[in-house]
Amino acid sequence: MHVSGGQIGGQHQGCTPVREILAKIGDKWSILTIMMLSGGTRRFSELQRGIEGISQRMLTLTLRGLERDGLVMREVFPTIPPRVEYTLTPLGRSLQQPVTALGQWVTANLPEIDAARRRFDASAEDRAGS
């Protein structure tokens, strides 16, 4: 795989790892989890409260995936009840800038995106009614 002029090209085999990683870190729960952990170490319950709409199971799966990819470190403290904390690794911290930039892009362009969606939906309704 090669990158030139902002384009990713090359063999399909070379694109597979890129697709897999982008699919994992680019999903909404991973991005929101990374954003929460950008503020520092968090306990599971803090993450769940801070990420609106995420279920306990989905947060567990998201954290495991991020841990597996080396983006999040999980530390268990031998207390009763057990205390578990999650922290971004140096690799995970390297995602802070791109994730923040993506969030800022969405915020800046949301009105235009919403308008485009309304136009598209209205024209789709017109086409369906014809």
MMTF fields as JSON, N, C-alpha, C and O atoms, coordinates in Angstrom:
{
  "mmtfVersion": "1.0.0",
  "mmtfProducer": "UNKNOWN",
  "numBonds": 519,
  "numAtoms": 520,
  "numGroups": 130,
  "numChains": 1,
  "numModels": 1,
  "chainsPerModel": [1],
  "groupsPerChain": [130],
  "chainIdList": ["A"],
  "bondAtomList": [4, 2, 8, 6, 12, 10, 16, 14, 20, 18, 24, 22, 28, 26, 32, 30, 36, 34, 40, 38, 44, 42, 48, 46, 52, 50, 56, 54, 60, 58, 64, 62, 68, 66, 72, 70, 76, 74, 80, 78, 84, 82, 88, 86, 92, 90, 96, 94, 100, 98, 104, 102, 108, 106, 112, 110, 116, 114, 120, 118, 124, 122, 128, 126, 132, 130, 136, 134, 140, 138, 144, 142, 148, 146, 152, 150, 156, 154, 160, 158, 164, 162, 168, 166, 172, 170, 176, 174, 180, 178, 184, 182, 188, 186, 192, 190, 196, 194, 200, 198, 204, 202, 208, 206, 212, 210, 216, 214, 220, 218, 224, 222, 228, 226, 232, 230, 236, 234, 240, 238, 244, 242, 248, 246, 252, 250, 256, 254, 260, 258, 264, 262, 268, 266, 272, 270, 276, 274, 280, 278, 284, 282, 288, 286, 292, 290, 296, 294, 300, 298, 304, 302, 308, 306, 312, 310, 316, 314, 320, 318, 324, 322, 328, 326, 332, 330, 336, 334, 340, 338, 344, 342, 348, 346, 352, 350, 356, 354, 360, 358, 364, 362, 368, 366, 372, 370, 376, 374, 380, 378, 384, 382, 388, 386, 392, 390, 396, 394, 400, 398, 404, 402, 408, 406, 412, 410, 416, 414, 420, 418, 424, 422, 428, 426, 432, 430, 436, 434, 440, 438, 444, 442, 448, 446, 452, 450, 456, 454, 460, 458, 464, 462, 468, 466, 472, 470, 476, 474, 480, 478, 484, 482, 488, 486, 492, 490, 496, 494, 500, 498, 504, 502, 508, 506, 512, 510, 516, 514],
  "bondOrderList": [1, 1, 1, 1, 1, 1, 1, 1, 1, 1, 1, 1, 1, 1, 1, 1, 1, 1, 1, 1, 1, 1, 1, 1, 1, 1, 1, 1, 1, 1, 1, 1, 1, 1, 1, 1, 1, 1, 1, 1, 1, 1, 1, 1, 1, 1, 1, 1, 1, 1, 1, 1, 1, 1, 1, 1, 1, 1, 1, 1, 1, 1, 1, 1, 1, 1, 1, 1, 1, 1, 1, 1, 1, 1, 1, 1, 1, 1, 1, 1, 1, 1, 1, 1, 1, 1, 1, 1, 1, 1, 1, 1, 1, 1, 1, 1, 1, 1, 1, 1, 1, 1, 1, 1, 1, 1, 1, 1, 1, 1, 1, 1, 1, 1, 1, 1, 1, 1, 1, 1, 1, 1, 1, 1, 1, 1, 1, 1, 1],
  "groupList": [{"groupName": "MET", "atomNameList": ["N", "CA", "C", "O"], "elementList": ["N", "C", "C", "O"], "formalChargeList": [0, 0, 0, 0], "bondAtomList": [1, 0, 2, 1, 3, 2], "bondOrderList": [1, 1, 2], "singleLetterCode": "M", "chemCompType": "L-PEPTIDE LINKING"}, {"groupName": "HIS", "atomNameList": ["N", "CA", "C", "O"], "elementList": ["N", "C", "C", "O"], "formalChargeList": [0, 0, 0, 0], "bondAtomList": [1, 0, 2, 1, 3, 2], "bondOrderList": [1, 1, 2], "singleLetterCode": "H", "chemCompType": "L-PEPTIDE LINKING"}, {"groupName": "VAL", "atomNameList": ["N", "CA", "C", "O"], "elementList": ["N", "C", "C", "O"], "formalChargeList": [0, 0, 0, 0], "bondAtomList": [1, 0, 2, 1, 3, 2], "bondOrderList": [1, 1, 2], "singleLetterCode": "V", "chemCompType": "L-PEPTIDE LINKING"}, {"groupName": "SER", "atomNameList": ["N", "CA", "C", "O"], "elementList": ["N", "C", "C", "O"], "formalChargeList": [0, 0, 0, 0], "bondAtomList": [1, 0, 2, 1, 3, 2], "bondOrderList": [1, 1, 2], "singleLetterCode": "S", "chemCompType": "L-PEPTIDE LINKING"}, {"groupName": "GLY", "atomNameList": ["N", "CA", "C", "O"], "elementList": ["N", "C", "C", "O"], "formalChargeList": [0, 0, 0, 0], "bondAtomList": [1, 0, 2, 1, 3, 2], "bondOrderList": [1, 1, 2], "singleLetterCode": "G", "chemCompType": "PEPTIDE LINKING"}, {"groupName": "GLN", "atomNameList": ["N", "CA", "C", "O"], "elementList": ["N", "C", "C", "O"], "formalChargeList": [0, 0, 0, 0], "bondAtomList": [1, 0, 2, 1, 3, 2], "bondOrderList": [1, 1, 2], "singleLetterCode": "Q", "chemCompType": "L-PEPTIDE LINKING"}, {"groupName": "ILE", "atomNameList": ["N", "CA", "C", "O"], "elementList": ["N", "C", "C", "O"], "formalChargeList": [0, 0, 0, 0], "bondAtomList": [1, 0, 2, 1, 3, 2], "bondOrderList": [1, 1, 2], "singleLetterCode": "I", "chemCompType": "L-PEPTIDE LINKING"}, {"groupName": "CYS", "atomNameList": ["N", "CA", "C", "O"], "elementList": ["N", "C", "C", "O"], "formalChargeList": [0, 0, 0, 0], "bondAtomList": [1, 0, 2, 1, 3, 2], "bondOrderList": [1, 1, 2], "singleLetterCode": "C", "chemCompType": "L-PEPTIDE LINKING"}, {"groupName": "THR", "atomNameList": ["N", "CA", "C", "O"], "elementList": ["N", "C", "C", "O"], "formalChargeList": [0, 0, 0, 0], "bondAtomList": [1, 0, 2, 1, 3, 2], "bondOrderList": [1, 1, 2], "singleLetterCode": "T", "chemCompType": "L-PEPTIDE LINKING"}, {"groupName": "PRO", "atomNameList": ["N", "CA", "C", "O"], "elementList": ["N", "C", "C", "O"], "formalChargeList": [0, 0, 0, 0], "bondAtomList": [1, 0, 2, 1, 3, 2], "bondOrderList": [1, 1, 2], "singleLetterCode": "P", "chemCompType": "L-PEPTIDE LINKING"}, {"groupName": "ARG", "atomNameList": ["N", "CA", "C", "O"], "elementList": ["N", "C", "C", "O"], "formalChargeList": [0, 0, 0, 0], "bondAtomList": [1, 0, 2, 1, 3, 2], "bondOrderList": [1, 1, 2], "singleLetterCode": "R", "chemCompType": "L-PEPTIDE LINKING"}, {"groupName": "GLU", "atomNameList": ["N", "CA", "C", "O"], "elementList": ["N", "C", "C", "O"], "formalChargeList": [0, 0, 0, 0], "bondAtomList": [1, 0, 2, 1, 3, 2], "bondOrderList": [1, 1, 2], "singleLetterCode": "E", "chemCompType": "L-PEPTIDE LINKING"}, {"groupName": "LEU", "atomNameList": ["N", "CA", "C", "O"], "elementList": ["N", "C", "C", "O"], "formalChargeList": [0, 0, 0, 0], "bondAtomList": [1, 0, 2, 1, 3, 2], "bondOrderList": [1, 1, 2], "singleLetterCode": "L", "chemCompType": "L-PEPTIDE LINKING"}, {"groupName": "ALA", "atomNameList": ["N", "CA", "C", "O"], "elementList": ["N", "C", "C", "O"], "formalChargeList": [0, 0, 0, 0], "bondAtomList": [1, 0, 2, 1, 3, 2], "bondOrderList": [1, 1, 2], "singleLetterCode": "A", "chemCompType": "L-PEPTIDE LINKING"}, {"groupName": "LYS", "atomNameList": ["N", "CA", "C", "O"], "elementList": ["N", "C", "C", "O"], "formalChargeList": [0, 0, 0, 0], "bondAtomList": [1, 0, 2, 1, 3, 2], "bondOrderList": [1, 1, 2], "singleLetterCode": "K", "chemCompType": "L-PEPTIDE LINKING"}, {"groupName": "ASP", "atomNameList": ["N", "CA", "C", "O"], "elementList": ["N", "C", "C", "O"], "formalChargeList": [0, 0, 0, 0], "bondAtomList": [1, 0, 2, 1, 3, 2], "bondOrderList": [1, 1, 2], "singleLetterCode": "D", "chemCompType": "L-PEPTIDE LINKING"}, {"groupName": "TRP", "atomNameList": ["N", "CA", "C", "O"], "elementList": ["N", "C", "C", "O"], "formalChargeList": [0, 0, 0, 0], "bondAtomList": [1, 0, 2, 1, 3, 2], "bondOrderList": [1, 1, 2], "singleLetterCode": "W", "chemCompType": "L-PEPTIDE LINKING"}, {"groupName": "PHE", "atomNameList": ["N", "CA", "C", "O"], "elementList": ["N", "C", "C", "O"], "formalChargeList": [0, 0, 0, 0], "bondAtomList": [1, 0, 2, 1, 3, 2], "bondOrderList": [1, 1, 2], "singleLetterCode": "F", "chemCompType": "L-PEPTIDE LINKING"}, {"groupName": "TYR", "atomNameList": ["N", "CA", "C", "O"], "elementList": ["N", "C", "C", "O"], "formalChargeList": [0, 0, 0, 0], "bondAtomList": [1, 0, 2, 1, 3, 2], "bondOrderList": [1, 1, 2], "singleLetterCode": "Y", "chemCompType": "L-PEPTIDE LINKING"}, {"groupName": "ASN", "atomNameList": ["N", "CA", "C", "O"], "elementList": ["N", "C", "C", "O"], "formalChargeList": [0, 0, 0, 0], "bondAtomList": [1, 0, 2, 1, 3, 2], "bondOrderList": [1, 1, 2], "singleLetterCode": "N", "chemCompType": "L-PEPTIDE LINKING"}],
  "groupTypeList": [0, 1, 2, 3, 4, 4, 5, 6, 4, 4, 5, 1, 5, 4, 7, 8, 9, 2, 10, 11, 6, 12, 13, 14, 6, 4, 15, 14, 16, 3, 6, 12, 8, 6, 0, 0, 12, 3, 4, 4, 8, 10, 10, 17, 3, 11, 12, 5, 10, 4, 6, 11, 4, 6, 3, 5, 10, 0, 12, 8, 12, 8, 12, 10, 4, 12, 11, 10, 15, 4, 12, 2, 0, 10, 11, 2, 17, 9, 8, 6, 9, 9, 10, 2, 11, 18, 8, 12, 8, 9, 12, 4, 10, 3, 12, 5, 5, 9, 2, 8, 13, 12, 4, 5, 16, 2, 8, 13, 19, 12, 9, 11, 6, 15, 13, 13, 10, 10, 10, 17, 15, 13, 3, 13, 11, 15, 10, 13, 4, 3],
  "groupIdList": [1, 2, 3, 4, 5, 6, 7, 8, 9, 10, 11, 12, 13, 14, 15, 16, 17, 18, 19, 20, 21, 22, 23, 24, 25, 26, 27, 28, 29, 30, 31, 32, 33, 34, 35, 36, 37, 38, 39, 40, 41, 42, 43, 44, 45, 46, 47, 48, 49, 50, 51, 52, 53, 54, 55, 56, 57, 58, 59, 60, 61, 62, 63, 64, 65, 66, 67, 68, 69, 70, 71, 72, 73, 74, 75, 76, 77, 78, 79, 80, 81, 82, 83, 84, 85, 86, 87, 88, 89, 90, 91, 92, 93, 94, 95, 96, 97, 98, 99, 100, 101, 102, 103, 104, 105, 106, 107, 108, 109, 110, 111, 112, 113, 114, 115, 116, 117, 118, 119, 120, 121, 122, 123, 124, 125, 126, 127, 128, 129, 130],
  "secStructList": [7, 3, 3, 3, 6, 6, 3, 3, 3, 1, 7, 2, 2, 2, 2, 2, 2, 2, 2, 2, 2, 2, 2, 2, 2, 6, 1, 2, 2, 2, 2, 2, 2, 2, 2, 2, 2, 6, 6, 1, 7, 3, 3, 2, 2, 2, 2, 2, 2, 2, 1, 6, 6, 7, 7, 2, 2, 2, 2, 2, 2, 2, 2, 2, 2, 2, 2, 2, 6, 6, 1, 3, 3, 3, 3, 3, 3, 7, 7, 1, 1, 7, 3, 3, 3, 3, 3, 3, 7, 2, 2, 2, 2, 6, 6, 2, 2, 2, 2, 2, 2, 2, 2, 2, 2, 2, 2, 2, 2, 2, 2, 2, 2, 2, 2, 2, 2, 2, 2, 2, 2, 2, 2, 2, 2, 2, 2, 2, 2, 7],
  "xCoordList": [0.847, 0.0, 0.887, 1.949, 0.437, 1.176, 0.219, -0.966, 0.753, -0.037, 0.611, 1.805, -0.18, 0.342, -0.774, -1.901, -0.468, -1.456, -2.708, -3.797, -2.563, -3.72, -4.571, -5.601, -4.159, -4.923, -4.243, -3.016, -5.035, -4.509, -4.768, -5.911, -3.723, -3.894, -3.111, -2.532, -3.096, -2.311, -3.168, -4.345, -2.565, -3.234, -4.32, -4.239, -5.335, -6.408, -5.859, -6.339, -4.865, -4.287, -3.695, -3.816, -3.059, -2.454, -3.477, -3.197, -4.668, -5.725, -6.449, -7.069, -6.378, -7.132, -6.799, -7.722, -5.527, -5.241, -5.742, -6.225, -5.627, -6.101, -7.601, -8.094, -8.329, -9.788, -10.158, -11.054, -9.476, -9.79, -9.574, -10.422, -8.452, -8.152, -9.1, -9.604, -9.35, -10.272, -11.681, -12.388, -12.095, -13.426, -13.502, -14.533, -12.422, -12.411, -12.361, -13.199, -11.378, -11.228, -12.186, -12.382, -12.783, -13.671, -15.125, -15.95, -15.464, -16.866, -17.184, -16.295, -18.462, -18.83, -18.447, -18.05, -18.557, -18.259, -16.767, -16.372, -15.937, -14.489, -14.064, -13.266, -14.592, -14.231, -14.656, -13.883, -15.881, -16.356, -15.556, -15.3, -15.166, -14.358, -12.98, -12.483, -12.365, -11.054, -11.158, -10.281, -12.233, -12.418, -12.55, -11.971, -13.308, -13.451, -12.11, -11.768, -11.362, -10.078, -9.011, -7.976, -9.256, -8.322, -8.229, -7.224, -9.281, -9.283, -8.555, -8.449, -8.05, -7.318, -7.912, -8.871, -7.332, -7.749, -9.193, -9.609, -9.953, -11.363, -11.693, -11.12, -12.635, -13.189, -14.3, -14.821, -14.656, -15.689, -16.98, -17.581, -17.402, -18.673, -18.629, -19.641, -17.475, -17.338, -17.504, -18.161, -16.894, -17.016, -18.469, -18.976, -19.128, -20.51, -21.425, -22.315, -21.208, -22.021, -21.716, -22.607, -20.473, -20.051, -20.342, -20.338, -20.594, -20.857, -22.34, -22.775, -23.09, -24.546, -24.97, -24.536, -25.824, -26.417, -25.651, -26.153, -24.456, -23.684, -24.134, -24.303, -24.321, -24.698, -23.439, -22.322, -23.641, -22.516, -21.777, -20.546, -22.528, -21.917, -21.113, -19.993, -21.684, -20.987, -19.734, -18.716, -19.791, -18.603, -17.528, -16.35, -17.924, -16.967, -16.301, -15.078, -17.093, -16.543, -15.632, -14.578, -16.039, -15.238, -13.903, -12.858, -13.928, -12.684, -11.771, -10.557, -12.337, -11.52, -10.852, -9.674, -11.607, -11.043, -9.933, -8.895, -10.146, -9.118, -7.893, -6.762, -8.122, -7.007, -6.229, -4.998, -6.943, -6.306, -5.425, -4.356, -5.883, -5.127, -4.026, -3.33, -3.866, -2.787, -3.085, -2.167, -4.361, -4.732, -5.131, -5.045, -5.568, -6.041, -5.359, -5.163, -4.999, -4.444, -5.495, -6.111, -5.683, -6.639, -5.839, -4.959, -6.152, -5.459, -6.489, -7.428, -6.293, -7.194, -6.515, -5.362, -7.244, -6.738, -7.398, -8.617, -6.597, -7.143, -7.863, -7.397, -8.992, -9.805, -11.146, -11.458, -11.928, -13.273, -14.253, -14.227, -15.102, -15.133, -13.921, -13.296, -13.592, -12.436, -12.611, -13.708, -11.525, -11.537, -10.738, -9.615, -11.33, -10.673, -10.609, -11.607, -9.43, -9.246, -8.697, -7.956, -9.08, -8.665, -7.937, -8.352, -6.841, -6.0, -5.585, -5.382, -5.46, -4.907, -3.417, -2.707, -2.956, -1.528, -0.912, -1.644, 0.405, 1.003, 0.438, 0.218, 0.21, -0.381, -1.796, -2.177, -2.567, -3.918, -3.914, -4.76, -2.954, -2.848, -2.512, -2.871, -1.821, -1.494, -2.742, -2.692, -3.86, -5.131, -5.899, -6.867, -5.499, -6.246, -6.4, -7.506, -5.333, -5.403, -6.313, -7.185, -6.153, -7.059, -8.521, -9.414, -8.772, -10.152, -10.75, -11.905, -9.974, -10.448, -10.716, -11.726, -9.816, -10.002, -11.268, -12.004, -11.522, -12.73, -13.976, -14.935, -13.966, -15.094, -15.321, -16.464, -14.246, -14.364, -14.908, -15.706, -14.478, -14.978, -16.483, -17.223, -16.933, -18.371, -19.13, -20.137, -18.659, -19.331, -19.411, -20.457, -18.315, -18.28, -19.183, -19.728, -19.347, -20.077, -21.455, -22.147, -21.868, -23.155, -24.341, -25.214, -24.418, -25.558, -25.626, -26.707, -24.485, -24.456, -24.823, -25.529, -24.35, -24.683, -26.174, -26.813, -26.738, -28.176, -28.993, -29.985, -28.583, -29.297, -29.229, -30.225, -28.061, -27.912, -28.794, -29.406, -28.862, -29.721, -31.188, -31.928, -31.613, -33.014, -33.324, -34.375, -32.411, -32.612, -32.694, -33.565, -31.792, -31.778, -33.067, -33.693, -33.467, -34.683, -35.911, -36.8, -35.967, -37.106, -37.134, -38.202, -35.972, -35.949, -36.232, -36.81, -35.84, -36.141, -37.641, -38.208, -38.289, -39.747, -40.434, -41.424, -39.91, -40.478, -40.327, -41.253, -39.161, -38.929, -39.831, -40.34, -40.034, -40.872, -42.334, -43.075, -42.75, -44.138, -44.449, -45.619, -43.434, -43.644, -44.016, -44.224],
  "yCoordList": [-1.173, 0.0, 1.228, 1.243, 2.267, 3.518, 4.681, 4.593, 5.765, 6.967, 8.075, 8.336, 8.738, 9.87, 10.866, 10.484, 12.127, 13.166, 13.019, 13.396, 12.472, 12.31, 11.104, 10.869, 10.343, 9.174, 7.909, 7.834, 6.937, 5.633, 4.706, 4.537, 4.112, 3.231, 1.961, 1.725, 1.141, -0.073, -1.304, -1.261, -2.389, -3.676, -3.734, -3.072, -4.54, -4.721, -5.288, -4.936, -6.155, -6.736, -5.655, -5.727, -4.66, -3.582, -2.691, -2.075, -2.616, -1.763, -2.434, -1.755, -3.746, -4.47, -4.018, -3.751, -3.919, -3.478, -2.055, -1.757, -1.185, 0.19, 0.192, 0.865, -0.561, -0.659, -1.198, -0.668, -2.248, -2.871, -1.907, -1.801, -1.209, -0.286, 0.908, 1.325, 1.465, 2.601, 2.207, 2.999, 0.996, 0.532, 0.438, 0.754, 0.01, -0.155, 1.193, 1.475, 2.032, 3.295, 4.366, 5.384, 4.144, 5.148, 4.982, 5.823, 3.926, 3.778, 4.769, 5.217, 5.098, 6.179, 5.896, 6.814, 4.65, 4.361, 4.481, 4.975, 4.032, 4.147, 5.606, 6.005, 6.401, 7.821, 8.507, 9.266, 8.242, 8.87, 8.4, 9.179, 7.133, 6.601, 7.248, 7.64, 7.363, 8.015, 9.471, 9.971, 10.15, 11.543, 11.648, 12.546, 10.735, 10.745, 10.494, 11.162, 9.536, 9.199, 10.255, 10.278, 11.127, 12.228, 13.154, 13.838, 13.172, 13.992, 13.357, 13.961, 12.149, 11.473, 10.117, 9.672, 9.476, 8.146, 8.185, 9.116, 7.153, 7.068, 5.656, 4.677, 5.579, 4.287, 3.934, 4.796, 2.65, 2.163, 2.957, 3.4, 3.134, 3.827, 5.281, 5.808, 5.93, 7.307, 7.352, 8.24, 6.374, 6.31, 6.087, 6.74, 5.162, 4.845, 6.056, 6.317, 6.782, 7.986, 9.082, 9.838, 9.168, 10.249, 10.023, 10.97, 8.775, 8.459, 8.141, 7.016, 9.132, 9.007, 7.899, 7.854, 7.012, 5.983, 4.674, 3.715, 4.607, 3.368, 2.394, 2.768, 1.144, 0.114, -0.414, -0.199, -1.101, -1.693, -2.676, -2.689, -3.495, -4.496, -3.83, -4.249, -2.787, -2.121, -1.414, -1.412, -0.814, -0.169, -1.206, -0.971, -2.347, -3.425, -3.877, -4.011, -4.113, -4.554, -3.489, -3.806, -2.235, -1.135, -1.039, -0.931, -1.077, -0.992, -2.177, -2.008, -3.369, -4.552, -4.409, -4.731, -3.925, -3.732, -2.7, -2.901, -1.599, -0.559, -1.048, -0.692, -1.86, -2.446, -3.422, -3.429, -4.232, -5.215, -4.528, -5.029, -3.373, -2.638, -1.766, -1.058, -1.815, -1.071, 0.398, 1.189, 0.779, 2.182, 2.545, 3.705, 1.543, 1.754, 0.752, -0.408, 1.216, 0.335, 0.182, 1.156, -1.043, -1.37, -1.753, -2.612, -1.106, -1.424, -1.818, -1.074, -3.01, -3.53, -3.365, -3.758, -2.781, -2.597, -3.628, -3.793, -4.331, -5.406, -4.864, -5.012, -4.243, -3.719, -4.435, -5.175, -4.209, -4.787, -3.619, -2.869, -3.441, -4.16, -3.779, -2.744, -4.621, -4.33, -2.988, -2.635, -2.264, -0.983, -1.16, -1.665, -0.738, -0.848, 0.542, 1.261, 0.911, 2.213, 2.027, 1.086, 2.946, 2.911, 4.207, 5.296, 4.06, 5.183, 4.999, 3.873, 6.103, 6.011, 5.693, 6.248, 4.813, 4.539, 5.663, 6.495, 5.703, 6.697, 6.59, 7.604, 5.371, 5.19, 5.762, 6.421, 5.514, 6.061, 7.58, 8.237, 8.137, 9.601, 10.212, 11.356, 9.447, 9.972, 10.147, 10.812, 9.555, 9.723, 10.957, 11.345, 11.577, 12.72, 13.833, 14.337, 14.22, 15.327, 14.993, 15.8, 13.838, 13.539, 13.411, 13.856, 12.812, 12.654, 14.02, 14.285, 14.884, 16.232, 17.006, 17.702, 16.887, 17.576, 17.09, 17.891, 15.8, 15.251, 15.8, 16.187, 15.834, 16.39, 17.857, 18.292, 18.625, 20.041, 20.213, 21.116, 19.35, 19.404, 19.16, 19.877, 18.144, 17.844, 19.042, 19.456, 19.599, 20.742, 21.916, 22.555, 22.197, 23.327, 23.111, 24.073, 21.869, 21.586, 20.989, 20.7, 20.797, 20.159, 20.879, 20.209, 22.21, 22.869, 22.559, 22.324, 22.561, 22.264, 20.803, 20.507, 19.905, 18.485, 18.269, 17.543, 18.896, 18.775, 19.304, 18.687, 20.446, 21.017, 20.073, 19.88, 19.488, 18.545, 17.321, 16.827, 16.834, 15.682, 16.011, 15.201, 17.208, 17.605, 17.701, 17.242, 18.298, 18.389, 17.003, 16.737, 16.126, 14.771, 14.041, 13.435, 14.098, 13.409, 13.947, 13.18, 15.266, 15.862, 15.402, 15.095, 15.351, 14.907, 13.416, 12.966, 12.641, 11.203, 10.989, 10.098, 11.812, 11.714, 12.091, 11.468, 13.121, 13.526, 12.412, 12.143, 11.761, 10.664, 9.483, 8.836, 9.195, 8.057, 8.311, 7.38, 9.577, 9.919, 10.001, 10.072, 9.992, 10.129, 8.837, 8.794],
  "zCoordList": [0.0, 0.0, 0.0, 0.621, -0.708, -0.694, -0.509, -0.83, 0.01, 0.225, -0.57, -0.422, -1.425, -2.179, -2.407, -2.724, -2.25, -2.493, -1.647, -2.079, -0.44, 0.427, 0.079, 0.711, -0.907, -1.324, -0.823, -0.762, -0.472, -0.082, -1.245, -1.67, -1.756, -2.902, -2.711, -1.65, -3.745, -3.689, -3.722, -4.078, -3.348, -3.365, -2.302, -1.268, -2.581, -1.604, -0.295, 0.782, -0.381, 0.836, 1.727, 2.95, 1.132, 1.9, 2.565, 3.594, 1.982, 2.541, 3.702, 4.52, 3.778, 4.798, 6.215, 6.984, 6.601, 7.972, 8.235, 9.328, 7.243, 7.407, 7.637, 8.542, 6.819, 6.974, 8.341, 8.998, 8.773, 10.064, 11.224, 12.109, 11.223, 12.32, 12.283, 13.325, 11.093, 11.004, 11.415, 12.039, 11.072, 11.486, 13.005, 13.6, 13.624, 15.088, 15.798, 16.654, 15.446, 16.174, 15.675, 16.34, 14.509, 13.938, 14.326, 13.972, 15.042, 15.424, 16.544, 17.269, 16.67, 17.591, 19.035, 19.753, 19.475, 20.883, 21.164, 22.22, 20.229, 20.434, 20.467, 21.316, 19.549, 19.515, 20.806, 21.392, 21.252, 22.49, 23.705, 24.622, 23.71, 24.816, 24.822, 25.878, 23.66, 23.56, 24.012, 24.717, 23.604, 24.024, 25.541, 26.155, 26.148, 27.613, 28.297, 29.273, 27.784, 28.401, 28.125, 28.789, 27.154, 26.895, 28.099, 28.29, 28.908, 30.115, 31.281, 32.348, 31.094, 32.162, 32.483, 31.852, 33.463, 33.896, 34.374, 35.063, 33.995, 34.383, 34.834, 34.357, 35.771, 36.168, 35.195, 34.487, 35.169, 34.257, 34.431, 33.451, 35.675, 35.94, 35.463, 35.0, 35.573, 35.079, 33.566, 33.021, 32.899, 31.446, 31.039, 30.128, 31.722, 31.37, 31.589, 30.779, 32.665, 32.914, 31.898, 31.509, 31.475, 30.584, 29.117, 28.33, 28.738, 27.332, 27.201, 27.445, 26.819, 26.754, 25.79, 24.639, 26.288, 25.444, 25.355, 24.768, 25.917, 25.81, 26.899, 28.06, 26.497, 27.468, 28.155, 27.685, 29.262, 29.984, 29.088, 29.051, 28.37, 27.489, 26.373, 26.078, 25.747, 24.645, 25.137, 24.445, 26.318, 26.87, 27.163, 26.896, 27.709, 27.976, 26.683, 26.629, 25.645, 24.356, 23.748, 23.196, 23.851, 23.302, 24.019, 23.377, 25.345, 26.113, 25.831, 25.716, 25.72, 25.408, 24.046, 23.888, 23.068, 21.732, 21.73, 21.1, 22.429, 22.505, 23.273, 22.941, 24.292, 25.047, 24.165, 24.173, 23.418, 22.53, 21.494, 21.144, 21.005, 19.991, 20.588, 19.86, 21.911, 22.552, 22.763, 22.978, 22.706, 22.846, 24.271, 24.674, 25.026, 26.395, 27.314, 26.953, 28.51, 29.532, 30.626, 31.058, 31.059, 32.122, 33.354, 33.295, 34.475, 35.725, 36.774, 37.056, 37.35, 38.378, 39.731, 39.913, 40.676, 42.032, 42.938, 42.9, 43.761, 44.608, 45.843, 46.972, 45.6, 46.697, 46.681, 45.747, 47.714, 47.755, 47.823, 48.799, 46.839, 45.562, 44.709, 44.94, 43.722, 42.871, 42.156, 41.725, 42.044, 41.336, 40.056, 40.073, 38.948, 37.646, 37.033, 36.992, 36.557, 35.921, 34.517, 34.231, 33.661, 32.261, 31.93, 32.327, 31.195, 30.811, 29.359, 28.906, 28.629, 27.283, 27.375, 28.214, 26.522, 26.396, 25.557, 25.021, 25.436, 24.534, 23.107, 22.445, 22.647, 21.317, 21.282, 20.315, 22.324, 22.413, 22.48, 21.874, 23.222, 23.31, 21.956, 21.677, 21.12, 19.79, 18.927, 17.892, 19.347, 18.632, 19.086, 18.432, 20.178, 20.712, 19.682, 19.486, 19.033, 18.075, 16.893, 16.569, 16.231, 15.118, 15.547, 14.826, 16.704, 17.18, 17.506, 17.174, 18.152, 18.462, 17.178, 17.069, 16.209, 14.928, 14.229, 13.654, 14.276, 13.663, 14.355, 13.689, 15.672, 16.419, 16.097, 15.959, 15.975, 15.629, 14.214, 13.959, 13.297, 11.924, 11.902, 11.229, 12.64, 12.698, 13.25, 12.676, 14.356, 14.97, 13.999, 13.877, 13.315, 12.384, 11.172, 10.632, 10.742, 9.508, 9.71, 8.734, 10.949, 11.213, 10.576, 10.025, 10.624, 9.968, 8.465, 7.926, 7.803, 6.371, 6.102, 5.138, 6.94, 6.791, 7.012, 6.251, 8.054, 8.316, 7.14, 6.749, 6.571, 5.422, 4.224, 3.527, 3.983, 2.866, 3.072, 2.125, 4.299, 4.594, 4.356, 3.796, 4.783, 4.562, 3.068, 2.622, 2.293, 0.832, 0.213, -0.614, 0.612, 0.064, 0.411, -0.458, 1.68, 2.118, 1.401, 1.033, 1.2, 0.494, -0.956, -1.485, -1.609, -3.008, -3.104, -4.094, -2.104, -2.103, -1.965, -2.598, -1.129, -0.985, -2.286, -2.669, -2.976, -4.263, -5.291, -6.057, -5.313, -6.266, -5.959, -6.874, -4.681, -4.288, -4.623, -4.937, -4.557, -4.832, -6.313, -6.689, -7.163, -8.613, -9.264, -10.477]
}
